[in-house]
Amino acid sequence: MKPRSGRTIPLYFKVSPQEKEIIEKKMAQIGIHNQRAYLRKMAVDGYAVQVDMSDFKALVSLLRNCSNNLNQIAKRVNSTGNLYQEDVADLQERYRELWGAVSTLLGKLTDL
């Protein structure tokens, strides 16, 4: 009977106890528990990466926040002609936070 996945050709190989330990450590580092899936991914693509998206989500949240604040300030300035120093200071602080988050994220990506 043909497997549902379409995978019909078995591949087998042997590893030393040290290599097996390395494989298990790498699987644990990226949170993969299925050894067959891990080895298939490594054999086909040459890599398996798990990315923590929480930093990206936080960055997107900061971007939205900055954009919303800027839009609100722009609407008020366009309708009243008034730009307040507090608004400028708030935008500067939010953009500092944003660039700090970008720098942190880029540092983490560099470490990959």
JSON list of C-alpha atoms in Angstrom, two decimals:
[
{"chain": "A", "resi": 1, "resn": "MET", "atom": "CA", "xyz": [0.00, 0.00, 0.00]},
{"chain": "A", "resi": 2, "resn": "LYS", "atom": "CA", "xyz": [1.36, 3.40, -1.00]},
{"chain": "A", "resi": 3, "resn": "PRO", "atom": "CA", "xyz": [1.86, 5.91, 1.84]},
{"chain": "A", "resi": 4, "resn": "ARG", "atom": "CA", "xyz": [-0.45, 8.94, 1.74]},
{"chain": "A", "resi": 5, "resn": "SER", "atom": "CA", "xyz": [2.47, 11.36, 1.68]},
{"chain": "A", "resi": 6, "resn": "GLY", "atom": "CA", "xyz": [3.73, 10.06, -1.63]},
{"chain": "A", "resi": 7, "resn": "ARG", "atom": "CA", "xyz": [7.00, 9.13, 0.01]},
{"chain": "A", "resi": 8, "resn": "THR", "atom": "CA", "xyz": [7.78, 5.64, -1.20]},
{"chain": "A", "resi": 9, "resn": "ILE", "atom": "CA", "xyz": [11.57, 5.45, -1.09]},
{"chain": "A", "resi": 10, "resn": "PRO", "atom": "CA", "xyz": [13.15, 4.73, 2.29]},
{"chain": "A", "resi": 11, "resn": "LEU", "atom": "CA", "xyz": [16.59, 6.15, 3.06]},
{"chain": "A", "resi": 12, "resn": "TYR", "atom": "CA", "xyz": [18.73, 4.82, 5.89]},
{"chain": "A", "resi": 13, "resn": "PHE", "atom": "CA", "xyz": [22.06, 5.89, 7.32]},
{"chain": "A", "resi": 14, "resn": "LYS", "atom": "CA", "xyz": [24.07, 5.29, 10.45]},
{"chain": "A", "resi": 15, "resn": "VAL", "atom": "CA", "xyz": [25.55, 7.83, 12.84]},
{"chain": "A", "resi": 16, "resn": "SER", "atom": "CA", "xyz": [27.96, 7.62, 15.75]},
{"chain": "A", "resi": 17, "resn": "PRO", "atom": "CA", "xyz": [26.74, 8.18, 19.33]},
{"chain": "A", "resi": 18, "resn": "GLN", "atom": "CA", "xyz": [28.37, 11.63, 19.25]},
{"chain": "A", "resi": 19, "resn": "GLU", "atom": "CA", "xyz": [26.59, 12.54, 16.00]},
{"chain": "A", "resi": 20, "resn": "LYS", "atom": "CA", "xyz": [23.28, 11.30, 17.42]},
{"chain": "A", "resi": 21, "resn": "GLU", "atom": "CA", "xyz": [23.80, 13.54, 20.47]},
{"chain": "A", "resi": 22, "resn": "ILE", "atom": "CA", "xyz": [24.54, 16.54, 18.24]},
{"chain": "A", "resi": 23, "resn": "ILE", "atom": "CA", "xyz": [21.40, 15.88, 16.20]},
{"chain": "A", "resi": 24, "resn": "GLU", "atom": "CA", "xyz": [19.31, 15.67, 19.38]},
{"chain": "A", "resi": 25, "resn": "LYS", "atom": "CA", "xyz": [20.80, 18.92, 20.72]},
{"chain": "A", "resi": 26, "resn": "LYS", "atom": "CA", "xyz": [20.11, 20.75, 17.48]},
{"chain": "A", "resi": 27, "resn": "MET", "atom": "CA", "xyz": [16.55, 19.45, 17.41]},
{"chain": "A", "resi": 28, "resn": "ALA", "atom": "CA", "xyz": [16.03, 20.62, 21.00]},
{"chain": "A", "resi": 29, "resn": "GLN", "atom": "CA", "xyz": [17.48, 24.07, 20.21]},
{"chain": "A", "resi": 30, "resn": "ILE", "atom": "CA", "xyz": [14.86, 24.73, 17.55]},
{"chain": "A", "resi": 31, "resn": "GLY", "atom": "CA", "xyz": [12.02, 22.87, 19.24]},
{"chain": "A", "resi": 32, "resn": "ILE", "atom": "CA", "xyz": [11.59, 20.03, 16.76]},
{"chain": "A", "resi": 33, "resn": "HIS", "atom": "CA", "xyz": [10.51, 16.72, 18.26]},
{"chain": "A", "resi": 34, "resn": "ASN", "atom": "CA", "xyz": [10.00, 14.62, 15.13]},
{"chain": "A", "resi": 35, "resn": "GLN", "atom": "CA", "xyz": [13.40, 13.24, 14.17]},
{"chain": "A", "resi": 36, "resn": "ARG", "atom": "CA", "xyz": [12.26, 11.98, 10.77]},
{"chain": "A", "resi": 37, "resn": "ALA", "atom": "CA", "xyz": [10.85, 15.39, 9.86]},
{"chain": "A", "resi": 38, "resn": "TYR", "atom": "CA", "xyz": [14.03, 17.10, 11.05]},
{"chain": "A", "resi": 39, "resn": "LEU", "atom": "CA", "xyz": [16.34, 14.77, 9.09]},
{"chain": "A", "resi": 40, "resn": "ARG", "atom": "CA", "xyz": [14.15, 15.03, 5.97]},
{"chain": "A", "resi": 41, "resn": "LYS", "atom": "CA", "xyz": [14.20, 18.83, 6.19]},
{"chain": "A", "resi": 42, "resn": "MET", "atom": "CA", "xyz": [17.96, 18.86, 6.63]},
{"chain": "A", "resi": 43, "resn": "ALA", "atom": "CA", "xyz": [18.48, 16.44, 3.74]},
{"chain": "A", "resi": 44, "resn": "VAL", "atom": "CA", "xyz": [16.17, 18.26, 1.33]},
{"chain": "A", "resi": 45, "resn": "ASP", "atom": "CA", "xyz": [16.76, 21.91, 2.24]},
{"chain": "A", "resi": 46, "resn": "GLY", "atom": "CA", "xyz": [20.00, 21.80, 4.17]},
{"chain": "A", "resi": 47, "resn": "TYR", "atom": "CA", "xyz": [18.58, 23.74, 7.09]},
{"chain": "A", "resi": 48, "resn": "ALA", "atom": "CA", "xyz": [15.75, 23.96, 9.58]},
{"chain": "A", "resi": 49, "resn": "VAL", "atom": "CA", "xyz": [15.07, 27.25, 11.31]},
{"chain": "A", "resi": 50, "resn": "GLN", "atom": "CA", "xyz": [12.53, 28.19, 13.92]},
{"chain": "A", "resi": 51, "resn": "VAL", "atom": "CA", "xyz": [12.02, 31.92, 14.21]},
{"chain": "A", "resi": 52, "resn": "ASP", "atom": "CA", "xyz": [10.55, 33.57, 17.29]},
{"chain": "A", "resi": 53, "resn": "MET", "atom": "CA", "xyz": [8.14, 36.06, 15.72]},
{"chain": "A", "resi": 54, "resn": "SER", "atom": "CA", "xyz": [7.46, 37.95, 18.97]},
{"chain": "A", "resi": 55, "resn": "ASP", "atom": "CA", "xyz": [10.13, 40.54, 18.13]},
{"chain": "A", "resi": 56, "resn": "PHE", "atom": "CA", "xyz": [8.61, 41.11, 14.69]},
{"chain": "A", "resi": 57, "resn": "LYS", "atom": "CA", "xyz": [5.13, 41.43, 16.22]},
{"chain": "A", "resi": 58, "resn": "ALA", "atom": "CA", "xyz": [6.42, 43.98, 18.75]},
{"chain": "A", "resi": 59, "resn": "LEU", "atom": "CA", "xyz": [8.09, 45.93, 15.95]},
{"chain": "A", "resi": 60, "resn": "VAL", "atom": "CA", "xyz": [4.90, 45.98, 13.87]},
{"chain": "A", "resi": 61, "resn": "SER", "atom": "CA", "xyz": [2.98, 47.16, 16.92]},
{"chain": "A", "resi": 62, "resn": "LEU", "atom": "CA", "xyz": [5.44, 50.01, 17.44]},
{"chain": "A", "resi": 63, "resn": "LEU", "atom": "CA", "xyz": [5.22, 50.93, 13.75]},
{"chain": "A", "resi": 64, "resn": "ARG", "atom": "CA", "xyz": [1.43, 51.07, 13.91]},
{"chain": "A", "resi": 65, "resn": "ASN", "atom": "CA", "xyz": [1.53, 53.15, 17.06]},
{"chain": "A", "resi": 66, "resn": "CYS", "atom": "CA", "xyz": [3.97, 55.63, 15.53]},
{"chain": "A", "resi": 67, "resn": "SER", "atom": "CA", "xyz": [1.97, 55.83, 12.31]},
{"chain": "A", "resi": 68, "resn": "ASN", "atom": "CA", "xyz": [-1.30, 56.39, 14.14]},
{"chain": "A", "resi": 69, "resn": "ASN", "atom": "CA", "xyz": [0.19, 59.16, 16.30]},
{"chain": "A", "resi": 70, "resn": "LEU", "atom": "CA", "xyz": [1.76, 60.84, 13.31]},
{"chain": "A", "resi": 71, "resn": "ASN", "atom": "CA", "xyz": [-1.52, 60.69, 11.39]},
{"chain": "A", "resi": 72, "resn": "GLN", "atom": "CA", "xyz": [-3.45, 62.21, 14.29]},
{"chain": "A", "resi": 73, "resn": "ILE", "atom": "CA", "xyz": [-0.94, 65.02, 14.70]},
{"chain": "A", "resi": 74, "resn": "ALA", "atom": "CA", "xyz": [-0.91, 65.68, 10.94]},
{"chain": "A", "resi": 75, "resn": "LYS", "atom": "CA", "xyz": [-4.73, 65.90, 10.86]},
{"chain": "A", "resi": 76, "resn": "ARG", "atom": "CA", "xyz": [-4.74, 68.39, 13.73]},
{"chain": "A", "resi": 77, "resn": "VAL", "atom": "CA", "xyz": [-1.95, 70.49, 12.21]},
{"chain": "A", "resi": 78, "resn": "ASN", "atom": "CA", "xyz": [-3.73, 70.52, 8.85]},
{"chain": "A", "resi": 79, "resn": "SER", "atom": "CA", "xyz": [-7.04, 71.57, 10.39]},
{"chain": "A", "resi": 80, "resn": "THR", "atom": "CA", "xyz": [-5.82, 74.03, 13.06]},
{"chain": "A", "resi": 81, "resn": "GLY", "atom": "CA", "xyz": [-2.33, 75.00, 11.97]},
{"chain": "A", "resi": 82, "resn": "ASN", "atom": "CA", "xyz": [-1.06, 74.21, 15.48]},
{"chain": "A", "resi": 83, "resn": "LEU", "atom": "CA", "xyz": [1.90, 71.96, 16.19]},
{"chain": "A", "resi": 84, "resn": "TYR", "atom": "CA", "xyz": [2.69, 71.50, 19.86]},
{"chain": "A", "resi": 85, "resn": "GLN", "atom": "CA", "xyz": [6.14, 70.85, 21.29]},
{"chain": "A", "resi": 86, "resn": "GLU", "atom": "CA", "xyz": [4.67, 67.94, 23.32]},
{"chain": "A", "resi": 87, "resn": "ASP", "atom": "CA", "xyz": [3.60, 66.26, 20.09]},
{"chain": "A", "resi": 88, "resn": "VAL", "atom": "CA", "xyz": [7.06, 66.59, 18.63]},
{"chain": "A", "resi": 89, "resn": "ALA", "atom": "CA", "xyz": [8.64, 65.24, 21.83]},
{"chain": "A", "resi": 90, "resn": "ASP", "atom": "CA", "xyz": [6.19, 62.31, 21.88]},
{"chain": "A", "resi": 91, "resn": "LEU", "atom": "CA", "xyz": [6.97, 61.44, 18.27]},
{"chain": "A", "resi": 92, "resn": "GLN", "atom": "CA", "xyz": [10.70, 61.67, 18.92]},
{"chain": "A", "resi": 93, "resn": "GLU", "atom": "CA", "xyz": [10.42, 59.30, 21.89]},
{"chain": "A", "resi": 94, "resn": "ARG", "atom": "CA", "xyz": [8.29, 56.80, 19.97]},
{"chain": "A", "resi": 95, "resn": "TYR", "atom": "CA", "xyz": [10.69, 56.80, 17.04]},
{"chain": "A", "resi": 96, "resn": "ARG", "atom": "CA", "xyz": [13.61, 56.24, 19.43]},
{"chain": "A", "resi": 97, "resn": "GLU", "atom": "CA", "xyz": [11.73, 53.20, 20.76]},
{"chain": "A", "resi": 98, "resn": "LEU", "atom": "CA", "xyz": [11.06, 52.05, 17.22]},
{"chain": "A", "resi": 99, "resn": "TRP", "atom": "CA", "xyz": [14.69, 52.33, 16.12]},
{"chain": "A", "resi": 100, "resn": "GLY", "atom": "CA", "xyz": [15.81, 50.64, 19.32]},
{"chain": "A", "resi": 101, "resn": "ALA", "atom": "CA", "xyz": [13.52, 47.71, 18.51]},
{"chain": "A", "resi": 102, "resn": "VAL", "atom": "CA", "xyz": [14.83, 47.61, 14.93]},
{"chain": "A", "resi": 103, "resn": "SER", "atom": "CA", "xyz": [18.43, 47.57, 16.16]},
{"chain": "A", "resi": 104, "resn": "THR", "atom": "CA", "xyz": [17.68, 44.77, 18.65]},
{"chain": "A", "resi": 105, "resn": "LEU", "atom": "CA", "xyz": [15.95, 42.71, 15.97]},
{"chain": "A", "resi": 106, "resn": "LEU", "atom": "CA", "xyz": [18.78, 43.21, 13.48]},
{"chain": "A", "resi": 107, "resn": "GLY", "atom": "CA", "xyz": [21.26, 42.12, 16.14]},
{"chain": "A", "resi": 108, "resn": "LYS", "atom": "CA", "xyz": [19.30, 38.94, 16.74]},
{"chain": "A", "resi": 109, "resn": "LEU", "atom": "CA", "xyz": [19.08, 38.24, 13.01]},
{"chain": "A", "resi": 110, "resn": "THR", "atom": "CA", "xyz": [22.82, 38.75, 12.68]},
{"chain": "A", "resi": 111, "resn": "ASP", "atom": "CA", "xyz": [23.35, 36.09, 15.34]},
{"chain": "A", "resi": 112, "resn": "LEU", "atom": "CA", "xyz": [21.51, 33.51, 13.22]}
]
